[in-house]
Short mmCIF file of C-alpha atoms in Angstrom, two decimals:
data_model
loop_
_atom_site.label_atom_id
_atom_site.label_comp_id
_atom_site.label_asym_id
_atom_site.label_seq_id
_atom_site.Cartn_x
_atom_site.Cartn_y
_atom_site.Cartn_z
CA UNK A 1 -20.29 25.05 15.65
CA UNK A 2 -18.46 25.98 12.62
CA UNK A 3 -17.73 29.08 12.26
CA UNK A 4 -20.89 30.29 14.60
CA UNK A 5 -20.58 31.17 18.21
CA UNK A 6 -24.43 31.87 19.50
CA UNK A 7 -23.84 35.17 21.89
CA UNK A 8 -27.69 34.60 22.53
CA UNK A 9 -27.21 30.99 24.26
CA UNK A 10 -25.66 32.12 27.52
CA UNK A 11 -26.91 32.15 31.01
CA UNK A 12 -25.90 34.02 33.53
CA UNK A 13 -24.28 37.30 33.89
CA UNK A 14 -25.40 40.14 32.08
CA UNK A 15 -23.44 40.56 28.18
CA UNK A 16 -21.17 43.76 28.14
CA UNK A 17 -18.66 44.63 25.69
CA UNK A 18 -14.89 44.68 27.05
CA UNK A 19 -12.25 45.95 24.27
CA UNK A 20 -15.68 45.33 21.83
CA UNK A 21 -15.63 41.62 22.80
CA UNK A 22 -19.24 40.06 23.57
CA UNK A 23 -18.64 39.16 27.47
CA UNK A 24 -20.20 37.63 30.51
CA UNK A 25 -18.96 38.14 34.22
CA UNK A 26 -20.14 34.54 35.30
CA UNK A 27 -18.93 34.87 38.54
CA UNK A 28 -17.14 37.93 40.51
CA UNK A 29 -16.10 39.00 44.25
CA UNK A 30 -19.97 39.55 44.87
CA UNK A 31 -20.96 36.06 44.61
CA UNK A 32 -17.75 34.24 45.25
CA UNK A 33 -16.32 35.81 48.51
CA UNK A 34 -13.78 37.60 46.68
CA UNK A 35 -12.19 33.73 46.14
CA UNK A 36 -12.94 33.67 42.20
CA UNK A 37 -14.00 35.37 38.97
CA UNK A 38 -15.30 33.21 35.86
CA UNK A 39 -15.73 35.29 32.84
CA UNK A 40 -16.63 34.26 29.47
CA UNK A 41 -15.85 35.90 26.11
CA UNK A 42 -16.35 35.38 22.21
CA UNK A 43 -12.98 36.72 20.48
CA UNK A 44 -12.49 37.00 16.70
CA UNK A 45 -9.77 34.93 14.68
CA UNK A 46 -6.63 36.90 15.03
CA UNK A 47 -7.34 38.70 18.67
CA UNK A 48 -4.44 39.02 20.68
CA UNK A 49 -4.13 39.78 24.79
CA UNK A 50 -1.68 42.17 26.06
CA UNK A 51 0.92 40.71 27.47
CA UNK A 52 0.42 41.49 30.99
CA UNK A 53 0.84 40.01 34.64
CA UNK A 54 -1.62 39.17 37.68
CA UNK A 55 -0.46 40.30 40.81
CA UNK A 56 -3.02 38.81 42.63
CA UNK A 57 -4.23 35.51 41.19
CA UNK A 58 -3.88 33.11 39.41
CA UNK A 59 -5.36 32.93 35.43
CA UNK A 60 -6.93 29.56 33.71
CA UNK A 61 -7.95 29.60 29.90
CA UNK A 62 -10.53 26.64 28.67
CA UNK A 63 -11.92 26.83 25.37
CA UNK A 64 -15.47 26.05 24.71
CA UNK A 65 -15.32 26.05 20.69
CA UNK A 66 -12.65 27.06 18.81
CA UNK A 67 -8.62 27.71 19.36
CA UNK A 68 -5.78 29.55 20.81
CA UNK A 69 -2.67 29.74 21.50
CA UNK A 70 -1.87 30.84 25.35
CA UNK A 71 1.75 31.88 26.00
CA UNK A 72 3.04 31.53 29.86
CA UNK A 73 6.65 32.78 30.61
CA UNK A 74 8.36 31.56 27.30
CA UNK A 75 6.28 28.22 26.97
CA UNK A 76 3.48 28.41 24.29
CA UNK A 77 0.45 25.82 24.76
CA UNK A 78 -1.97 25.25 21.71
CA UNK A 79 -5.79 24.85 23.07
CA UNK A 80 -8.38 23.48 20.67
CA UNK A 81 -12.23 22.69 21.82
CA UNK A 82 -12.18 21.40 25.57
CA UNK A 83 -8.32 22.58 26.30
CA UNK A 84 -6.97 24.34 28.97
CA UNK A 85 -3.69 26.60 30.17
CA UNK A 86 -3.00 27.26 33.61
CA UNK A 87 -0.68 31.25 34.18
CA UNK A 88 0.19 31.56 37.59
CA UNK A 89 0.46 34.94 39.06
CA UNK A 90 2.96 36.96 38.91
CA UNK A 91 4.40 35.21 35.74
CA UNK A 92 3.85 36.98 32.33
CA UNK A 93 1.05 36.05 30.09
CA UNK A 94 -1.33 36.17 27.12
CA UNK A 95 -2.82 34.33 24.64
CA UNK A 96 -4.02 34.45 20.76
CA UNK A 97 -6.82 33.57 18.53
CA UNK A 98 -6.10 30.86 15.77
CA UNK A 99 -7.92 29.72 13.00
CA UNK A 100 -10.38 31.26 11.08
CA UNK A 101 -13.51 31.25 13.36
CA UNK A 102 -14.56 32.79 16.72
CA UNK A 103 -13.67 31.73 20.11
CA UNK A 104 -15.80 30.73 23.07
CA UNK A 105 -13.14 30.72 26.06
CA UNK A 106 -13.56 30.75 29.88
CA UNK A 107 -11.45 32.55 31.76
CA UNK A 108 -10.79 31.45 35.86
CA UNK A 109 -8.74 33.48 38.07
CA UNK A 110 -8.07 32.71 41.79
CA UNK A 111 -9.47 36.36 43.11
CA UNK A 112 -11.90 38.99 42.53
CA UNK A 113 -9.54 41.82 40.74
CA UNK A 114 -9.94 40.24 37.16
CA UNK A 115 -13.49 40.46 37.03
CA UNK A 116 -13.27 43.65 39.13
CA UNK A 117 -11.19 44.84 36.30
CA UNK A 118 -13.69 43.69 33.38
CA UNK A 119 -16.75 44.91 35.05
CA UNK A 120 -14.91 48.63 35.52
CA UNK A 121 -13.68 48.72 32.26
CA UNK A 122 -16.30 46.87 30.04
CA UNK A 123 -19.43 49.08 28.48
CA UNK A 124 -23.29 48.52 27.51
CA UNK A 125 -23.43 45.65 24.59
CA UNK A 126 -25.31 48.35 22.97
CA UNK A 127 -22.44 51.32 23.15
CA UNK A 128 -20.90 52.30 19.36
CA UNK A 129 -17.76 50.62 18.99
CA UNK A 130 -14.85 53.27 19.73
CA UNK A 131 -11.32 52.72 21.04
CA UNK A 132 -10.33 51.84 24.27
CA UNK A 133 -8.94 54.66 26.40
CA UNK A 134 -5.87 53.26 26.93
CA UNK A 135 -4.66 55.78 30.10
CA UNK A 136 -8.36 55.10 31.75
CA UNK A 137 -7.38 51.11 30.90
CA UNK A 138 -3.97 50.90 32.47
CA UNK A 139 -4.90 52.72 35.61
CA UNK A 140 -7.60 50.35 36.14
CA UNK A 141 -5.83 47.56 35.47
CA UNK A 142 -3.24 48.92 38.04
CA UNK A 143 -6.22 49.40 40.37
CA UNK A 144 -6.94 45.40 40.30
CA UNK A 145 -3.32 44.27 40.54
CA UNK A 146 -2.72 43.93 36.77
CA UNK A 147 -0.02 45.00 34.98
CA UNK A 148 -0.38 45.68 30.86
CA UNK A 149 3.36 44.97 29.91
CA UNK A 150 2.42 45.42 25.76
CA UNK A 151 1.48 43.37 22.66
CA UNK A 152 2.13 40.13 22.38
CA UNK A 153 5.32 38.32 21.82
CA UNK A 154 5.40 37.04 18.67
#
């Protein structure tokens, strides 16, 4: 595990890139009755979240290998291998990779729109990397009951 996330040992859910990040839409509004999305993602040391805010659901982090740091409202929880953050909706939010190494994290929400979101704004695995349009990002993310508020709070 050190240092080496395996993007090749996933099942389910086709691998897109969203923001460049390796990701999997494990489960959406198709296959869930609109009632949950599961998506997971590997994230370099040092990737930040926008702070934003779900309208419509509710937001769980778990990692699977590495750690980060999710921030809820002004309380900041440190996750290492196995932990997990619960961001109700409606309450601002993000999160941040520590250490040195990659991050395998799950991300639950409590509705379709996230993964909505993702699977409208995420590209072929095989697309050049380029930067995100942010205009063509925020109105999705409006379109799924997000809100991007900005970076981080540090």
């Amino acid at each position: 595990m050190h240092g080496t996330v395996e993007a090749n040992s996933h099942c389910g859910g086709e691998e897109v890139l969203f923001l460049g990040l390796p990701t999997w839409i494990k489960a959406s509004r198709q296959n869930t009755g609109g009632r949950l999305s599961l998506i997971e993602q590997i994230m370099p040391a040092g990737f930040e979240s926008p702070w934003h805010v779900h309208h419509s659901e509710d937001e769980s982090f778990y990692v699977i290998e590495g750690a980060m740091t999710v921030i809820v409202g002004g309380n900041r929880i440190s996750l290492g291998q196995g932990g997990y953050a619960f961001g109700p909706r409606g309450i601002a939010h993000g999160f941040r990779i520590d250490g040195t190494t990659p991050a395998r994290i799950l991300l639950f929400t409590t509705g379709g729109d996230f993964a909505d979101f993702i699977a409208e704004t995420s590209v072929a695995r095989d697309t050049p990397p380029s930067p995100p349009d942010m205009g063509k990002l925020m109105a999705a993310a409006a379109r799924h009951q997000l809100e991007i508020l900005g970076p981080l709070p540090q």
